[in-house]
Coordinates of C-alpha atoms in Angstrom, one line a residue:
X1 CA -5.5 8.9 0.5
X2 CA -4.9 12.3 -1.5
X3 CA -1.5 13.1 -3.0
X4 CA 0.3 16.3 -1.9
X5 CA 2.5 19.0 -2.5
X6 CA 3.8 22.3 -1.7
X7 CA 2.4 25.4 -4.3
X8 CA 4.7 28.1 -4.5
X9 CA 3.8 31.0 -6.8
X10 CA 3.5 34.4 -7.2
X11 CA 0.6 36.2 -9.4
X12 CA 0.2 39.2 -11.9
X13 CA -2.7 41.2 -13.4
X14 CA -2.2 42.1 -16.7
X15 CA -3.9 43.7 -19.9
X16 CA -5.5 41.7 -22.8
X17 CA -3.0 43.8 -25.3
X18 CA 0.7 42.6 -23.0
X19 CA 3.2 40.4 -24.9
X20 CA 4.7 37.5 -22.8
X21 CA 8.5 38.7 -22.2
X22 CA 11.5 37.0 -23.3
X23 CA 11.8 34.4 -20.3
X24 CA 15.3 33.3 -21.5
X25 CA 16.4 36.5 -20.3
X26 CA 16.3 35.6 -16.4
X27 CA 19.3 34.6 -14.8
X28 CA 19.7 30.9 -14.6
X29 CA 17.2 29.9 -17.4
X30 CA 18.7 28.4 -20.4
X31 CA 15.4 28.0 -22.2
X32 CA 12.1 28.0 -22.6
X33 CA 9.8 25.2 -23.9
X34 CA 7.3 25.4 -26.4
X35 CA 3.6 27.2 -25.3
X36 CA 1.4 24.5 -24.7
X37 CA -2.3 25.3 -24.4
X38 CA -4.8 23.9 -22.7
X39 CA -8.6 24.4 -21.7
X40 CA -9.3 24.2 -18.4
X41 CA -13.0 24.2 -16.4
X42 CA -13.1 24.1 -12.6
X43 CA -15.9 24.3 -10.1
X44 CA -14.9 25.7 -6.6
X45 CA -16.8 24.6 -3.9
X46 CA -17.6 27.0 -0.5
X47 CA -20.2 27.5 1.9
X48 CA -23.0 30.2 1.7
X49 CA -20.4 32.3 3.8
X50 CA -17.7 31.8 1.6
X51 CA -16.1 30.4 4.7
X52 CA -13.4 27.9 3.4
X53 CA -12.3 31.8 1.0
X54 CA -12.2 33.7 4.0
X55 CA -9.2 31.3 5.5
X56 CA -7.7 31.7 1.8
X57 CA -8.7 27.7 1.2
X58 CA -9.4 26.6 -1.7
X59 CA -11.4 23.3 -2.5
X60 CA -12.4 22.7 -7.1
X61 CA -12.7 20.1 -9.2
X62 CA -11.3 21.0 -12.1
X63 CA -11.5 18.7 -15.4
X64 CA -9.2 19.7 -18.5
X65 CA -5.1 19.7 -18.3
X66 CA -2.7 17.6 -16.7
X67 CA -3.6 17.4 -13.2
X68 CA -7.5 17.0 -13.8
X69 CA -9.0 16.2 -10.7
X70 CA -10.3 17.2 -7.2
X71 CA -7.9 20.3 -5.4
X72 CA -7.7 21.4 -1.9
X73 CA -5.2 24.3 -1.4
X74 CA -4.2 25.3 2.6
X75 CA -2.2 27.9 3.3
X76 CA 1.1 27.5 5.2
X77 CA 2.1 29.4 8.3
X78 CA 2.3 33.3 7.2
X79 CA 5.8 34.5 6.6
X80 CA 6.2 38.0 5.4
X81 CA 3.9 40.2 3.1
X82 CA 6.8 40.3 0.5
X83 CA 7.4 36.7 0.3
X84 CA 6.1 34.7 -2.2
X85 CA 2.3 32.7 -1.3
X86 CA 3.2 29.6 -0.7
X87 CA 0.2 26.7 -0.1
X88 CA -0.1 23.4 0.9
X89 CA -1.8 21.3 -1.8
X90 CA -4.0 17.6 -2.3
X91 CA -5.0 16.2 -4.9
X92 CA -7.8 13.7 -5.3
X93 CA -9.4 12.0 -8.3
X94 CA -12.3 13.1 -9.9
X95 CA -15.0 10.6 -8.9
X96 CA -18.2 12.2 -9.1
X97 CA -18.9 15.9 -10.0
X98 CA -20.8 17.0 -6.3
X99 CA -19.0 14.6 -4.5
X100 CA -16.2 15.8 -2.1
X101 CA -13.8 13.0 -1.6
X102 CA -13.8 12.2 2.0
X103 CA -9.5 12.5 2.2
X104 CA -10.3 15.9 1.6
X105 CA -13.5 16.9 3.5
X106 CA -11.7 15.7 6.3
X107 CA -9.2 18.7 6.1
X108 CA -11.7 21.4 5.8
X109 CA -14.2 19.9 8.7
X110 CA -12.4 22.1 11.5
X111 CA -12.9 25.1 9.6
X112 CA -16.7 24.1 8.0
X113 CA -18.1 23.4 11.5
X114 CA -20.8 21.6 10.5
X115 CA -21.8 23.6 7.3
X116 CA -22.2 22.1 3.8
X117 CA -20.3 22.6 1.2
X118 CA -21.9 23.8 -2.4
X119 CA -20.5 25.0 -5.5
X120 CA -20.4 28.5 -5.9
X121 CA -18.2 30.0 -8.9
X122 CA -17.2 28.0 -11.9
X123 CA -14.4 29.1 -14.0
X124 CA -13.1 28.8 -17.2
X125 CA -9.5 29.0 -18.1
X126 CA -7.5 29.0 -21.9
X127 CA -4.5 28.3 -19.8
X128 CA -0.5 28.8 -21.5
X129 CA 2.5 27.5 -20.4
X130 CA 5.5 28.4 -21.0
X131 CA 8.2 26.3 -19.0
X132 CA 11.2 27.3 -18.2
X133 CA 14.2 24.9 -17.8
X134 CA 18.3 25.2 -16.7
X135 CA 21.1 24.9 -18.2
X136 CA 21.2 21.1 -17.0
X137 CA 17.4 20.8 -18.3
X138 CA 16.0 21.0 -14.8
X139 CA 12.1 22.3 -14.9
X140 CA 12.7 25.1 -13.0
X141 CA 9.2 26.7 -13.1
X142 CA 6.0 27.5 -15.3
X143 CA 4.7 31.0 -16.0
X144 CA 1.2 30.5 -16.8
X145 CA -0.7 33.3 -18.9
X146 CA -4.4 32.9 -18.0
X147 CA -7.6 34.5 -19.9
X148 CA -10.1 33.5 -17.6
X149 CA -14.2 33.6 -17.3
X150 CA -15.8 33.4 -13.7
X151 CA -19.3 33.1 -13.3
X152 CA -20.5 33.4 -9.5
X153 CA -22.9 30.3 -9.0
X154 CA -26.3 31.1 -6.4
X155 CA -29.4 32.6 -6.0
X156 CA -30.9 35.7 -6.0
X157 CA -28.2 38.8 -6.9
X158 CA -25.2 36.2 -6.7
X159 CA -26.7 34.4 -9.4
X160 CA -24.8 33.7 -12.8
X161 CA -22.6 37.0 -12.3
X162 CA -19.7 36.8 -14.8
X163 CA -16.4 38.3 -15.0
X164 CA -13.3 37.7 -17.3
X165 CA -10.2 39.0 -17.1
X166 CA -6.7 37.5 -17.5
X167 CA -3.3 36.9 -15.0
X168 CA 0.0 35.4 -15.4
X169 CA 1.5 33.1 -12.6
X170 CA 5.0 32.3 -11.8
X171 CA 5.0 28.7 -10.0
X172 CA 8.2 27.1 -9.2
X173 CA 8.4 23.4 -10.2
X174 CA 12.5 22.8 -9.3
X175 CA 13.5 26.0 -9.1
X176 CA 14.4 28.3 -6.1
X177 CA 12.6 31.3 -4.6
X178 CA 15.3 33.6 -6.2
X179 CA 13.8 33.7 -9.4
X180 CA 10.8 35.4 -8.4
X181 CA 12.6 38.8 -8.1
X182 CA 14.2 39.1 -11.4
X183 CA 10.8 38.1 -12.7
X184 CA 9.0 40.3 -11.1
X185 CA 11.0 43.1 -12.9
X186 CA 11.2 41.4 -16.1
X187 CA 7.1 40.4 -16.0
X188 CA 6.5 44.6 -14.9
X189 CA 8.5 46.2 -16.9
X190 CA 6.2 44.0 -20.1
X191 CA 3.2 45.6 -18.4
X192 CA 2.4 43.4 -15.4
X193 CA 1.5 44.9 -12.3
X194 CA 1.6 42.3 -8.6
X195 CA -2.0 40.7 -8.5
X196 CA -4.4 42.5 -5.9
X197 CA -5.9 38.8 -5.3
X198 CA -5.1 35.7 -3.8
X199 CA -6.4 33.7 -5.9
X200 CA -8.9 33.4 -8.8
X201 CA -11.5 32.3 -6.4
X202 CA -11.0 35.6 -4.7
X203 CA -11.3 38.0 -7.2
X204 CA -14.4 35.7 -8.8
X205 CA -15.9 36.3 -5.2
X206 CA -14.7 39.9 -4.7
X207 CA -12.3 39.2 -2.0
X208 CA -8.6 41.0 -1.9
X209 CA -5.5 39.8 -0.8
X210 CA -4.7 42.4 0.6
X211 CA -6.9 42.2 4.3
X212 CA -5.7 38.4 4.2
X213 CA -2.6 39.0 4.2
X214 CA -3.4 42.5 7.2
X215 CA -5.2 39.7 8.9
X216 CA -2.0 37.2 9.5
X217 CA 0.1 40.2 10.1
X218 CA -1.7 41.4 13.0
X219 CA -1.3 38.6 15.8
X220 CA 2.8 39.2 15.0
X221 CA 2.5 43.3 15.4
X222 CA 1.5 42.8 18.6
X223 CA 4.7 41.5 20.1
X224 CA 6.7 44.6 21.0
X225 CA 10.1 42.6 22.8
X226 CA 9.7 43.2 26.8
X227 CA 7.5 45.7 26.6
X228 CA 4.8 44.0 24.7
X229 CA 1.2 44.2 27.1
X230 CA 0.3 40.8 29.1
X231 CA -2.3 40.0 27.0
X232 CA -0.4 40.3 23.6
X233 CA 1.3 37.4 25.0
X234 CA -1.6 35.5 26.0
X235 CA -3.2 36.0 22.6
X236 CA 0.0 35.1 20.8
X237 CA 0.6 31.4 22.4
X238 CA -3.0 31.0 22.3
X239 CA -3.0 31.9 18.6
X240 CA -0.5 29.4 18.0
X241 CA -1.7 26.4 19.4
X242 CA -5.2 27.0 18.7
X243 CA -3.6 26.8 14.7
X244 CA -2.1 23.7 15.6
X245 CA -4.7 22.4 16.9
X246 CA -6.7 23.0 13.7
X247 CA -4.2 21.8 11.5
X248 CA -4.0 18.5 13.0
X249 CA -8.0 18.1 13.6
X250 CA -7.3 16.2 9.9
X251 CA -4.1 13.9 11.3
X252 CA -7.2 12.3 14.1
X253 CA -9.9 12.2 11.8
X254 CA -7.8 10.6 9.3
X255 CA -6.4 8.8 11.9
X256 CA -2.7 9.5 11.1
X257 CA 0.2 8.8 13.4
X258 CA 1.0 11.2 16.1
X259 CA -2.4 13.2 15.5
X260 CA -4.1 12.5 18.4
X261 CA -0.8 13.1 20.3
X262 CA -0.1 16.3 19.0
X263 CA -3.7 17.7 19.3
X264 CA -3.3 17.0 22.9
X265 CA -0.6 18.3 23.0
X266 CA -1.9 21.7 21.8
X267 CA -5.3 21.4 24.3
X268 CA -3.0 21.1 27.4
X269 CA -0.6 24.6 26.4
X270 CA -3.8 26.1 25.8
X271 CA -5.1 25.1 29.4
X272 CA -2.3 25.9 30.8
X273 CA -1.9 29.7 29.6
X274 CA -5.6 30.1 30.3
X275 CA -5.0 28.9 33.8
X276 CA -1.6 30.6 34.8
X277 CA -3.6 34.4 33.1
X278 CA -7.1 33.6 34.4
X279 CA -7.1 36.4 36.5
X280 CA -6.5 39.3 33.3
X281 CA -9.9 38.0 32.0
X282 CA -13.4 37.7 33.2
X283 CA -14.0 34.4 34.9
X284 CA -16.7 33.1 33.0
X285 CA -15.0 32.7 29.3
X286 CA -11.9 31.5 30.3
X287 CA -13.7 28.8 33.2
X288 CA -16.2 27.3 30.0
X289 CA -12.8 26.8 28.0
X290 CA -10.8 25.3 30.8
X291 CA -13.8 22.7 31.2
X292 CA -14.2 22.4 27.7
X293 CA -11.0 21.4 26.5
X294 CA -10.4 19.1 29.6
X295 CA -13.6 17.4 28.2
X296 CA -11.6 17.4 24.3
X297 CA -8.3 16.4 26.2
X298 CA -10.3 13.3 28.2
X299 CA -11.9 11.9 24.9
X300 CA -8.6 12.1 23.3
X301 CA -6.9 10.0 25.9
X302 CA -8.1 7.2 25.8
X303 CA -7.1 5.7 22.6
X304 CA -3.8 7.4 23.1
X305 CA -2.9 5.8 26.2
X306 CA -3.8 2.6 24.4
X307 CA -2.1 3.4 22.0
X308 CA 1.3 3.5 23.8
X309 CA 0.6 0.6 26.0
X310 CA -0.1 -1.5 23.0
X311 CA 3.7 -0.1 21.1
X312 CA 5.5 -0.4 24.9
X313 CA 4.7 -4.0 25.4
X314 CA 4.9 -5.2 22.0
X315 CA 8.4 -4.1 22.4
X316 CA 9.2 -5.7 25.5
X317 CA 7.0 -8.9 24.3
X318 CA 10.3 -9.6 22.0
X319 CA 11.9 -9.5 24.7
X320 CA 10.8 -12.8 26.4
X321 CA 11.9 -16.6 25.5
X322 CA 9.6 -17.5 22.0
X323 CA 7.0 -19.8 23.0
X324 CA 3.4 -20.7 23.6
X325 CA 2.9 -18.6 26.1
X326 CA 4.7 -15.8 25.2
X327 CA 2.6 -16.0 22.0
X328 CA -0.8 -16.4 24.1
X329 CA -0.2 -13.6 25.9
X330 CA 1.5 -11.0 22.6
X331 CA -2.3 -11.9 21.0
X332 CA -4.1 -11.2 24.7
X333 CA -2.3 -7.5 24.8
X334 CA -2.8 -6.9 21.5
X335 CA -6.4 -7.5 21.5
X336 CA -6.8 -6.0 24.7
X337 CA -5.2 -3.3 23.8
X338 CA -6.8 -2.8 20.1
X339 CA -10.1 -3.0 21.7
X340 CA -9.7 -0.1 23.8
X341 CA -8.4 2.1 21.0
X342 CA -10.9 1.0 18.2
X343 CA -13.2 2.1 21.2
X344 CA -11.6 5.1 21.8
X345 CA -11.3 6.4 18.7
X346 CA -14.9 5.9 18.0
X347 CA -15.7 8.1 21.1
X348 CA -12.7 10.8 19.5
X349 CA -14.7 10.7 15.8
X350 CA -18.1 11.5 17.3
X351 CA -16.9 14.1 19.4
X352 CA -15.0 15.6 16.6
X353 CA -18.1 15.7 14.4
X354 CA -20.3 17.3 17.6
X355 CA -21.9 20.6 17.7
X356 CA -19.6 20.6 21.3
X357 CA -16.5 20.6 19.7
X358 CA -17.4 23.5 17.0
X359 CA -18.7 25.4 19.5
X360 CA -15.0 25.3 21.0
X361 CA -13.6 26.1 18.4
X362 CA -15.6 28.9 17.8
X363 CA -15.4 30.4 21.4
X364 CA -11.2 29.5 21.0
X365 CA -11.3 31.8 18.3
X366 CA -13.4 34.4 19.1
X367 CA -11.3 34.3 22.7
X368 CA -8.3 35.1 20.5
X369 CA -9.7 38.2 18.3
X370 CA -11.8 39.5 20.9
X371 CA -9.9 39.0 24.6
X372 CA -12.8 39.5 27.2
X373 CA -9.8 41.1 29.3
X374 CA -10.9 42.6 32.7
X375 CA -10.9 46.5 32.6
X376 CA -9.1 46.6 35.5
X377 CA -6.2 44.0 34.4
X378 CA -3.7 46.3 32.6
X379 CA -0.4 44.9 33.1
X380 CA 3.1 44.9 31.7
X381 CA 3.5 41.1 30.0
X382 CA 7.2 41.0 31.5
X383 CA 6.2 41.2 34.8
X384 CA 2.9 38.8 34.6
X385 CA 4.4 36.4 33.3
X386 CA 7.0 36.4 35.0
X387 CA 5.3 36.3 38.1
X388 CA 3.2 33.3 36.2
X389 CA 6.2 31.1 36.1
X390 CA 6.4 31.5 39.2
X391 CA 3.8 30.8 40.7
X392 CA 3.4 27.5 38.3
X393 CA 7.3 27.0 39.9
X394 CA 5.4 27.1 43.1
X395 CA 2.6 24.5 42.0
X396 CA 5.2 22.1 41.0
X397 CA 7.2 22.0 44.6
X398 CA 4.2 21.5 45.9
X399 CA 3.1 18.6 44.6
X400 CA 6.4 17.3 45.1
X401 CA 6.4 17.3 48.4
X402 CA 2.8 15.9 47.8
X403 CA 4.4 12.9 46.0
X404 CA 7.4 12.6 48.5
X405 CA 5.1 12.0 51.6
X406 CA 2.3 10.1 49.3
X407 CA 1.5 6.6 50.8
X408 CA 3.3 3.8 48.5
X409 CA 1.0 2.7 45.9
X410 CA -1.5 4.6 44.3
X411 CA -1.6 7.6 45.8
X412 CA 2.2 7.5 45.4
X413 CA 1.2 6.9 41.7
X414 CA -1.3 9.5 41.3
X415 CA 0.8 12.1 43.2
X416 CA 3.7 11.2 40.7
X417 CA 1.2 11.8 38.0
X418 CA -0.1 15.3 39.5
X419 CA 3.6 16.2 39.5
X420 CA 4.0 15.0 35.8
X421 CA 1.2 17.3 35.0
X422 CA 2.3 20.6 37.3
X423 CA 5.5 20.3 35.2
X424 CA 4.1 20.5 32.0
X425 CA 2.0 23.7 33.0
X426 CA 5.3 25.3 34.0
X427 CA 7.1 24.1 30.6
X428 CA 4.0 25.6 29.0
X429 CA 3.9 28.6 31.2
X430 CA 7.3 29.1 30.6
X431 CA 7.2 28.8 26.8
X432 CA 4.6 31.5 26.7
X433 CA 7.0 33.8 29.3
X434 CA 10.2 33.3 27.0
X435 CA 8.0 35.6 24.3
X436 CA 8.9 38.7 26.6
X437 CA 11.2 37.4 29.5
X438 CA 14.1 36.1 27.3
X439 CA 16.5 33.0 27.6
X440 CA 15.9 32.1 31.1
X441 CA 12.1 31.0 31.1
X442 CA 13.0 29.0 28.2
X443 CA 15.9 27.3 30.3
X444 CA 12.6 27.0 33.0
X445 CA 10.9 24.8 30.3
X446 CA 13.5 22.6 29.5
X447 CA 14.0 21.9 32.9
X448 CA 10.4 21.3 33.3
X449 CA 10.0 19.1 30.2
X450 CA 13.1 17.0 31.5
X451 CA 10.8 16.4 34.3
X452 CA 7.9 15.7 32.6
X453 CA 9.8 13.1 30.3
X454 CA 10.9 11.0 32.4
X455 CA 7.7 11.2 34.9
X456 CA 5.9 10.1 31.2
X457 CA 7.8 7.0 30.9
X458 CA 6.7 5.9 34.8
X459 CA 3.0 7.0 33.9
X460 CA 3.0 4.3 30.5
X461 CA 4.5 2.2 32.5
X462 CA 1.9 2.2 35.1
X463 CA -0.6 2.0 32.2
X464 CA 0.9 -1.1 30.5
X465 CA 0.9 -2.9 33.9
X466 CA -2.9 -1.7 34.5
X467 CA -3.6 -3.2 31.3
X468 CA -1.8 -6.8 32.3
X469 CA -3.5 -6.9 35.6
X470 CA -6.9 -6.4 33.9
X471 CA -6.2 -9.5 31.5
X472 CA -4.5 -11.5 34.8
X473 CA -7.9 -10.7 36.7
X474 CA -9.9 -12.5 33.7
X475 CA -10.3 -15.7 33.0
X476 CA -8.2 -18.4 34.0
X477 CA -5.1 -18.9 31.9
X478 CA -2.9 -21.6 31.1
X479 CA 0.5 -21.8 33.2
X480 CA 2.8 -20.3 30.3
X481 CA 0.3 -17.7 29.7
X482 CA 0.2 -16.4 33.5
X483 CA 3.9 -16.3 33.7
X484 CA 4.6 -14.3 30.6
X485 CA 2.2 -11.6 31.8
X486 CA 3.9 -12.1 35.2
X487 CA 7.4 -11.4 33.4
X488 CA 5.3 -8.2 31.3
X489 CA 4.5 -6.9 34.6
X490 CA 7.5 -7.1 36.2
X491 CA 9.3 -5.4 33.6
X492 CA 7.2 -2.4 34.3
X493 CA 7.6 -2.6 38.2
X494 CA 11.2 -2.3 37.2
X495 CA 10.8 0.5 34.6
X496 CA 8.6 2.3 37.2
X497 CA 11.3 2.2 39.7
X498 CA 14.4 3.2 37.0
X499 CA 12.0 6.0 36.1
X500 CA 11.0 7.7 39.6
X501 CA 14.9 7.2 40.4
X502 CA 15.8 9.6 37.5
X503 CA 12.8 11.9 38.1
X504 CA 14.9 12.8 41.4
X505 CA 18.3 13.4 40.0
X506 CA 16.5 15.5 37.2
X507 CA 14.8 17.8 39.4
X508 CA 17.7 17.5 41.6
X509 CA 19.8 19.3 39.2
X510 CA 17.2 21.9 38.1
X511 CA 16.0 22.5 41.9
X512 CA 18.1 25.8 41.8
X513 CA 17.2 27.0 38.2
X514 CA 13.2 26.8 39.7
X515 CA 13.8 28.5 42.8
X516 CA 15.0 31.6 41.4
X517 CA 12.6 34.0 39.1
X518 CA 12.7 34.4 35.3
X519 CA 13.6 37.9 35.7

């Protein structure tokens, strides 16, 4: 698995003939340690796009220096243009020179689609570091003073182009953010001026920070408080969980607790917002990514919902009398159980690696940049979404009174379950609403989530006890066997019935809060 930290730096152009300043000057730094100089070589690795560049992702191996090795550098949710770039950062070790490690690749596969990776600049750096430590000889941070050669690495004009030029970088180690600012003056005023890249790899390649950082600004100049257009807020929630959903593609492939959870997660407030605003967009974009991420959303299930069958009744497992049969029947469930996740999660790798899923992704994306909003579908976002709450408010007392007159059993089940879903479109619905409708839809989505809680906990339990009936409908099983499944599945009944009871004092309580608008 690759080690990982948090980068937090801030970079400077500046001429061959500028003197490093006196460091000991800024406030809170007692001294400065000795320049040590090293020689670093690194070879960044993109695709013929420069795709993994154009997300300001990095991926090198760089040999030389004390953290030799393979890099991958992701940037962290965009704060504002003035603060300092802060990026996520793994390391791996070198291995072989073309080979990407595999703990790595797996982090860059949502945004590579498919594409190969090759190397395409290669960079020499006489790297020296000066650190800089407090008055209780904490490392607060290093300022690096780079001369660096970058060759661009391809075929044809791209080939072998060189540039040099050299940079200083101020990268905290223990320190605080408050340093940058008296550095910034202290590092200017000897001749530095703020860098107009992101990154080496950027300038090698030609790319400015400056449309990066235009690029995250955008989605958040869109929200203009309750006046901001019904689509800005569509675009906005969308936005957001379409980066969630990106950033925890890696957590499933690597197969990382809570990953396939929270991806799911994001896929259901995405289907939700495109189903409560169908009707500001043309029909046939928004119907290919409902069905689309229903599809992602089914794969994803199933090793999920063995996943919490198999932690439930291991839990209520400890629970029984120790035994022979209660031990029979703990290796029965957790076989059982494993099974159907290894299973799953095959099913969840393949479609994760599938020309299906890039293709969402793709169409996600363009959905957000380029909204295929209906000409006619010009509307204030306050009112929509209002009015999208609800009707979602609507869907949920609906299949209520579904569930309420639902034969015992499993339509009573699956009605319960229809009702578990309705309130999670209204909690999403409502999440999305609260952008441009204030404190009330998001009192809508608590109230809605409170419902969909406790309707969660009857749903696993109906899946554990599915899962005992299947091994009770097998093969015959000794006495002590059959009764601590019998005791299992009892213990669900039970829970099934504690959990439909507080479903109706829940949305007992809220019953008033849903009946009136959001605004």
């Amino acid at each position: 698995m690759a080690s990982q930290g948090i980068e937090i730096e801030e970079k400077y152009d500046v001429g061959d003939d500028a003197t490093v300043p006196a460091l000991e000057q800024l406030p809170g730094v007692a001294r400065v340690g000795t320049p040590n100089t090293a020689v670093l070589e690194a070879v960044y690795f993109d695709t013929d796009k420069h795709t993994l560049a154009s997300r300001r992702i990095t991926l090198r191996r760089r040999t030389g220096g004390a953290d030799a090795g393979w890099h991958l550098k992701l940037p962290l949710e965009a704060g504002a243009a003035t603060e300092p770039q802060q990026r996520r950062e793994l390391h791996a070790p070198l291995g072989q020179p073309g080979v990407v490690p595999d703990s790595l690749l797996a982090h860059v596969q949502a945004y590579l689609r498919g594409a190969e990776v090759k190397p395409v600049v290669r960079l020499h750096t006489r790297r020296t570091t000066h650190a800089l430590y407090g008055g209780d000889g904490v490392h607060l941070a290093d300022l690096a003073d780079d001369q660096v050669e970058a060759t661009r690495l391809g075929q044809g004009e791209a080939a072998e182009q060189s540039q040099s030029w050299r940079e200083w970088e101020l990268e905290l180690v223990h320190g605080g953010p408050d340093l940058f600012a008296p550095a910034a003056e202290l590092l200017i005023a000897a001749g530095a001026r703020p860098a107009g890249h992101a990154s080496k790899l950027a300038r090698a390649l030609g790319r400015d920070s400056g449309a990066a950082a235009q690029e995250q600004e955008t989605p958040l100049a869109l929200i203009a408080g309750k006046k901001a257009p019904a689509a800005a807020v569509v675009t906005i929630y969308l936005g957001e969980q379409l980066r969630r959903l990106l950033a925890e593609d890696a957590a499933v492939r690597l197969e990382e607790g809570e990953g396939i959870h929270n991806m799911r997660s994001s896929i259901r407030r995405l289907r939700s917002v495109l189903a409560a605003y169908r009707k500001l967009y043309r029909a046939m974009p928004v119907r290919r990514l409902r069905d689309e991420l229903d599809w992602l959303g089914l794969v994803l299930g199933d090793p999920r919902d063995a996943e919490v069958a198999l932690e439930r009744l291991r839990g209520h497992l400890d629970e029984l009398p120790p035994g022979e049969g209660t031990d029979a029947a703990r290796a029965l469930v957790e076989r059982k159980a494993k099974d159907a996740f290894d299973a799953g999660y095959r099913r969840v790798q393949e479609a994760l690696q599938s020309e299906r899923y890039f293709r969402l992704l793709d169409n996600l994306e363009d959905f957000r940049d380029r909204p295929p909003v209906r000409a006619d579908a010009v509307a204030p976002g306050r009112r929509l979404a209002a009015k999208a709450v609800d009707k979602s408010a609507s869907r949920l007392r609906r299949s209520h009174k579904a569930a309420r007159h639902a034969r015992r059993g499993t339509d009573h089940e699956n009605a319960l379950h229809q009702v578990r879903k309705d309130a999670k479109r209204l909690r999403h619905v409502a999440e999305s609403a609260a952008l441009v409708t204030g404190k009330r839809a998001g009192k809508v989505a608590k109230a809605a989530h409170k419902q969909q809680k406790v309707l969660g906990d009857y749903h696993d339990a109906v899946m554990a006890r599915n899962l005992l009936q299947d091994l009770e409908s097998g093969p015959a099983l000794p006495q002590s066997t059959a009764d601590a499944l019998a005791a299992l599945g009892k213990r669900q009944a039970d829970l099934m019935g504690e959990a439909e009871a507080k479903y109706r004092k829940t949305r007992k309580k809220s019953r008033d809060l849903l009946r009136r608008g959001v605004i």
